[in-house]
Every structure is written in C-alpha cells, then in structure tokens.
C-alpha cells in the first residue's frame, strides 16, 4: 500500500465493539477480516512498511508470510487503551515469537522494528 503505514489500527474516536468483533456468529464473521483471510486457500504474503499497530498487527499476523522493510515497526497497543485483541493476536504472536517475547510486546506496548522481529 501507499502512505506512511501498513495499518495503524482502529479509529479510537469510534472504536469497534470487541464482543461483536470476536464472536463466532455467522452474522459477525462476515465483517471479521482475519476470519475471511483464514478462508483463503492460498498463502497470503503480507508486504509491510511503516507502522503496523494493534489491529494492523493482527492483520499482519493473519498472513502466512510477513515481509517488512526497514521502516516497519510492529506495536500492540491493546493494553495501552484497555482493549482486548479480538482477531487472534494473543495466540498468533506467541506462535511466531514465543510466549515470553509476545508478553513483552503486548504488555509494554513498545514498538518492535523489523530487524528485531526478524531476529526473534
């Protein structure tokens, strides 16, 4: 994509309803992008740049392969705003970097650059 960020997450002036976003009811799943990505039968390659924050981080983790450039910074700010991850970040991040590093990323809300993410 174009611009400064892959995805900076939800508009916090009008945040989405986490109960609607995370339930398994068919009428809600049609609006869940990660669920829709999981249904695609071919690998998804996420080409990232800039900020990959919160909901954007969840979208990136739904990709089968993640490629970031030198400007890519991952950040989970759910805890900073009292939000619950509803598209699988808490499970998928642990699978990618291990439970200890996932906890650091999620509890600190600090950015992780692409180089460090690759090393992990």
PDB file of C-alpha atoms in Angstrom:
ATOM      1  CA  UNK A   1       0.000   0.000   0.000  1.00  0.00           C
ATOM      2  CA  UNK A   2       0.865   3.627  -0.185  1.00  0.00           C
ATOM      3  CA  UNK A   3       1.318   6.069   2.662  1.00  0.00           C
ATOM      4  CA  UNK A   4       3.184   6.112   5.950  1.00  0.00           C
ATOM      5  CA  UNK A   5       1.764   2.917   7.412  1.00  0.00           C
ATOM      6  CA  UNK A   6       0.623  -0.578   6.545  1.00  0.00           C
ATOM      7  CA  UNK A   7      -2.192  -0.165   9.067  1.00  0.00           C
ATOM      8  CA  UNK A   8      -2.327   1.918  12.224  1.00  0.00           C
ATOM      9  CA  UNK A   9      -5.348   0.096  13.651  1.00  0.00           C
ATOM     10  CA  UNK A  10      -8.858   1.199  14.507  1.00  0.00           C
ATOM     11  CA  UNK A  11     -10.134   4.735  14.812  1.00  0.00           C
ATOM     12  CA  UNK A  12     -10.134   5.122  18.601  1.00  0.00           C
ATOM     13  CA  UNK A  13     -12.596   8.014  18.449  1.00  0.00           C
ATOM     14  CA  UNK A  14     -15.124   5.367  17.349  1.00  0.00           C
ATOM     15  CA  UNK A  15     -13.672   2.010  18.473  1.00  0.00           C
ATOM     16  CA  UNK A  16     -15.208  -1.241  17.267  1.00  0.00           C
ATOM     17  CA  UNK A  17     -17.231  -3.371  19.661  1.00  0.00           C
ATOM     18  CA  UNK A  18     -14.860  -6.173  20.781  1.00  0.00           C
ATOM     19  CA  UNK A  19     -17.734  -8.547  21.540  1.00  0.00           C
ATOM     20  CA  UNK A  20     -19.021  -8.195  18.004  1.00  0.00           C
ATOM     21  CA  UNK A  21     -15.518  -8.387  16.535  1.00  0.00           C
ATOM     22  CA  UNK A  22     -14.514 -11.577  18.349  1.00  0.00           C
ATOM     23  CA  UNK A  23     -17.613 -13.758  18.370  1.00  0.00           C
ATOM     24  CA  UNK A  24     -18.201 -16.712  16.063  1.00  0.00           C
ATOM     25  CA  UNK A  25     -21.729 -15.862  14.970  1.00  0.00           C
ATOM     26  CA  UNK A  26     -22.088 -16.027  11.174  1.00  0.00           C
ATOM     27  CA  UNK A  27     -23.529 -12.503  11.010  1.00  0.00           C
ATOM     28  CA  UNK A  28     -20.368 -11.187  12.718  1.00  0.00           C
ATOM     29  CA  UNK A  29     -17.802 -13.340  10.910  1.00  0.00           C
ATOM     30  CA  UNK A  30     -18.616 -11.735   7.579  1.00  0.00           C
ATOM     31  CA  UNK A  31     -17.172  -8.475   8.997  1.00  0.00           C
ATOM     32  CA  UNK A  32     -14.072 -10.102  10.511  1.00  0.00           C
ATOM     33  CA  UNK A  33     -11.159  -9.645   8.078  1.00  0.00           C
ATOM     34  CA  UNK A  34      -8.926 -12.203   9.804  1.00  0.00           C
ATOM     35  CA  UNK A  35     -11.640 -14.848   9.564  1.00  0.00           C
ATOM     36  CA  UNK A  36     -12.009 -14.039   5.883  1.00  0.00           C
ATOM     37  CA  UNK A  37      -8.223 -14.246   5.392  1.00  0.00           C
ATOM     38  CA  UNK A  38      -8.189 -17.683   7.072  1.00  0.00           C
ATOM     39  CA  UNK A  39     -10.686 -18.916   4.484  1.00  0.00           C
ATOM     40  CA  UNK A  40      -8.413 -18.123   1.524  1.00  0.00           C
ATOM     41  CA  UNK A  41      -6.976 -21.437   0.247  1.00  0.00           C
ATOM     42  CA  UNK A  42      -3.650 -19.996  -0.941  1.00  0.00           C
ATOM     43  CA  UNK A  43      -0.798 -18.463   1.091  1.00  0.00           C
ATOM     44  CA  UNK A  44      -1.097 -14.763   1.900  1.00  0.00           C
ATOM     45  CA  UNK A  45       2.115 -12.739   1.780  1.00  0.00           C
ATOM     46  CA  UNK A  46       1.974  -9.504   3.762  1.00  0.00           C
ATOM     47  CA  UNK A  47       4.288  -6.841   2.356  1.00  0.00           C
ATOM     48  CA  UNK A  48       4.590  -4.303   5.166  1.00  0.00           C
ATOM     49  CA  UNK A  49       6.029  -0.855   5.615  1.00  0.00           C
ATOM     50  CA  UNK A  50       5.781   1.831   8.263  1.00  0.00           C
ATOM     51  CA  UNK A  51       3.558   1.378  11.286  1.00  0.00           C
ATOM     52  CA  UNK A  52       1.844  -1.961  11.894  1.00  0.00           C
ATOM     53  CA  UNK A  53      -0.177  -1.165  15.010  1.00  0.00           C
ATOM     54  CA  UNK A  54      -2.768  -3.100  17.028  1.00  0.00           C
ATOM     55  CA  UNK A  55      -5.482  -4.151  14.526  1.00  0.00           C
ATOM     56  CA  UNK A  56      -2.937  -3.771  11.742  1.00  0.00           C
ATOM     57  CA  UNK A  57      -0.620  -6.061  13.703  1.00  0.00           C
ATOM     58  CA  UNK A  58      -3.457  -8.598  13.906  1.00  0.00           C
ATOM     59  CA  UNK A  59      -3.971  -8.360  10.133  1.00  0.00           C
ATOM     60  CA  UNK A  60      -0.245  -8.892   9.563  1.00  0.00           C
ATOM     61  CA  UNK A  61      -0.204 -11.953  11.843  1.00  0.00           C
ATOM     62  CA  UNK A  62      -3.032 -13.437   9.773  1.00  0.00           C
ATOM     63  CA  UNK A  63      -0.654 -13.539   6.803  1.00  0.00           C
ATOM     64  CA  UNK A  64       1.213 -16.778   6.130  1.00  0.00           C
ATOM     65  CA  UNK A  65       4.416 -14.918   5.294  1.00  0.00           C
ATOM     66  CA  UNK A  66       5.305 -11.452   6.599  1.00  0.00           C
ATOM     67  CA  UNK A  67       7.892  -9.292   4.838  1.00  0.00           C
ATOM     68  CA  UNK A  68       8.757  -5.860   6.203  1.00  0.00           C
ATOM     69  CA  UNK A  69      11.122  -3.151   5.061  1.00  0.00           C
ATOM     70  CA  UNK A  70      13.474  -1.047   7.197  1.00  0.00           C
ATOM     71  CA  UNK A  71      10.642   1.350   8.111  1.00  0.00           C
ATOM     72  CA  UNK A  72       8.385  -1.377   9.522  1.00  0.00           C
ATOM     73  CA  UNK A  73       7.550  -1.113  13.218  1.00  0.00           C
ATOM     74  CA  UNK A  74       5.179  -3.538  14.944  1.00  0.00           C
ATOM     75  CA  UNK A  75       3.282  -2.381  18.007  1.00  0.00           C
ATOM     76  CA  UNK A  76       0.488  -3.879  20.090  1.00  0.00           C
ATOM     77  CA  UNK A  77      -1.299  -1.082  21.951  1.00  0.00           C
ATOM     78  CA  UNK A  78      -4.340  -3.043  23.135  1.00  0.00           C
ATOM     79  CA  UNK A  79      -3.231  -2.833  26.776  1.00  0.00           C
ATOM     80  CA  UNK A  80      -2.471   0.896  26.500  1.00  0.00           C
ATOM     81  CA  UNK A  81      -6.098   1.615  25.595  1.00  0.00           C
ATOM     82  CA  UNK A  82      -7.749  -1.121  27.664  1.00  0.00           C
ATOM     83  CA  UNK A  83      -8.773  -3.126  24.604  1.00  0.00           C
ATOM     84  CA  UNK A  84      -8.801  -6.878  24.099  1.00  0.00           C
ATOM     85  CA  UNK A  85      -7.253  -8.387  20.975  1.00  0.00           C
ATOM     86  CA  UNK A  86     -10.134  -9.903  19.043  1.00  0.00           C
ATOM     87  CA  UNK A  87      -8.558 -11.196  15.828  1.00  0.00           C
ATOM     88  CA  UNK A  88      -6.128 -13.719  17.297  1.00  0.00           C
ATOM     89  CA  UNK A  89      -3.100 -11.592  18.190  1.00  0.00           C
ATOM     90  CA  UNK A  90      -2.661 -13.157  21.638  1.00  0.00           C
ATOM     91  CA  UNK A  91      -2.392 -16.638  20.121  1.00  0.00           C
ATOM     92  CA  UNK A  92      -0.690 -15.927  16.786  1.00  0.00           C
ATOM     93  CA  UNK A  93       2.011 -13.659  18.210  1.00  0.00           C
ATOM     94  CA  UNK A  94       3.045 -16.370  20.711  1.00  0.00           C
ATOM     95  CA  UNK A  95       3.341 -18.889  17.890  1.00  0.00           C
ATOM     96  CA  UNK A  96       5.616 -16.542  15.928  1.00  0.00           C
ATOM     97  CA  UNK A  97       7.949 -15.251  18.675  1.00  0.00           C
ATOM     98  CA  UNK A  98       7.285 -17.417  21.753  1.00  0.00           C
ATOM     99  CA  UNK A  99       5.238 -16.629  24.856  1.00  0.00           C
ATOM    100  CA  UNK A 100       7.883 -14.555  26.664  1.00  0.00           C
ATOM    101  CA  UNK A 101       8.569 -12.200  23.777  1.00  0.00           C
ATOM    102  CA  UNK A 102       4.853 -11.977  22.980  1.00  0.00           C
ATOM    103  CA  UNK A 103       4.222 -10.874  26.572  1.00  0.00           C
ATOM    104  CA  UNK A 104       6.916  -8.184  26.323  1.00  0.00           C
ATOM    105  CA  UNK A 105       5.435  -6.877  23.070  1.00  0.00           C
ATOM    106  CA  UNK A 106       1.847  -6.876  24.320  1.00  0.00           C
ATOM    107  CA  UNK A 107       2.353  -5.677  27.910  1.00  0.00           C
ATOM    108  CA  UNK A 108       4.852  -2.918  27.100  1.00  0.00           C
ATOM    109  CA  UNK A 109       3.057  -1.507  24.026  1.00  0.00           C
ATOM    110  CA  UNK A 110       6.528  -0.543  22.751  1.00  0.00           C
ATOM    111  CA  UNK A 111       7.397  -0.772  19.049  1.00  0.00           C
ATOM    112  CA  UNK A 112       9.485  -3.610  17.657  1.00  0.00           C
ATOM    113  CA  UNK A 113      11.351  -2.811  14.461  1.00  0.00           C
ATOM    114  CA  UNK A 114      11.509  -5.229  11.524  1.00  0.00           C
ATOM    115  CA  UNK A 115      15.140  -6.179  12.189  1.00  0.00           C
ATOM    116  CA  UNK A 116      14.424  -7.294  15.765  1.00  0.00           C
ATOM    117  CA  UNK A 117      11.210  -9.039  14.694  1.00  0.00           C
ATOM    118  CA  UNK A 118      13.180 -10.977  12.083  1.00  0.00           C
ATOM    119  CA  UNK A 119      15.815 -11.973  14.649  1.00  0.00           C
ATOM    120  CA  UNK A 120      13.121 -13.245  17.027  1.00  0.00           C
TER     121      UNK A 120
END
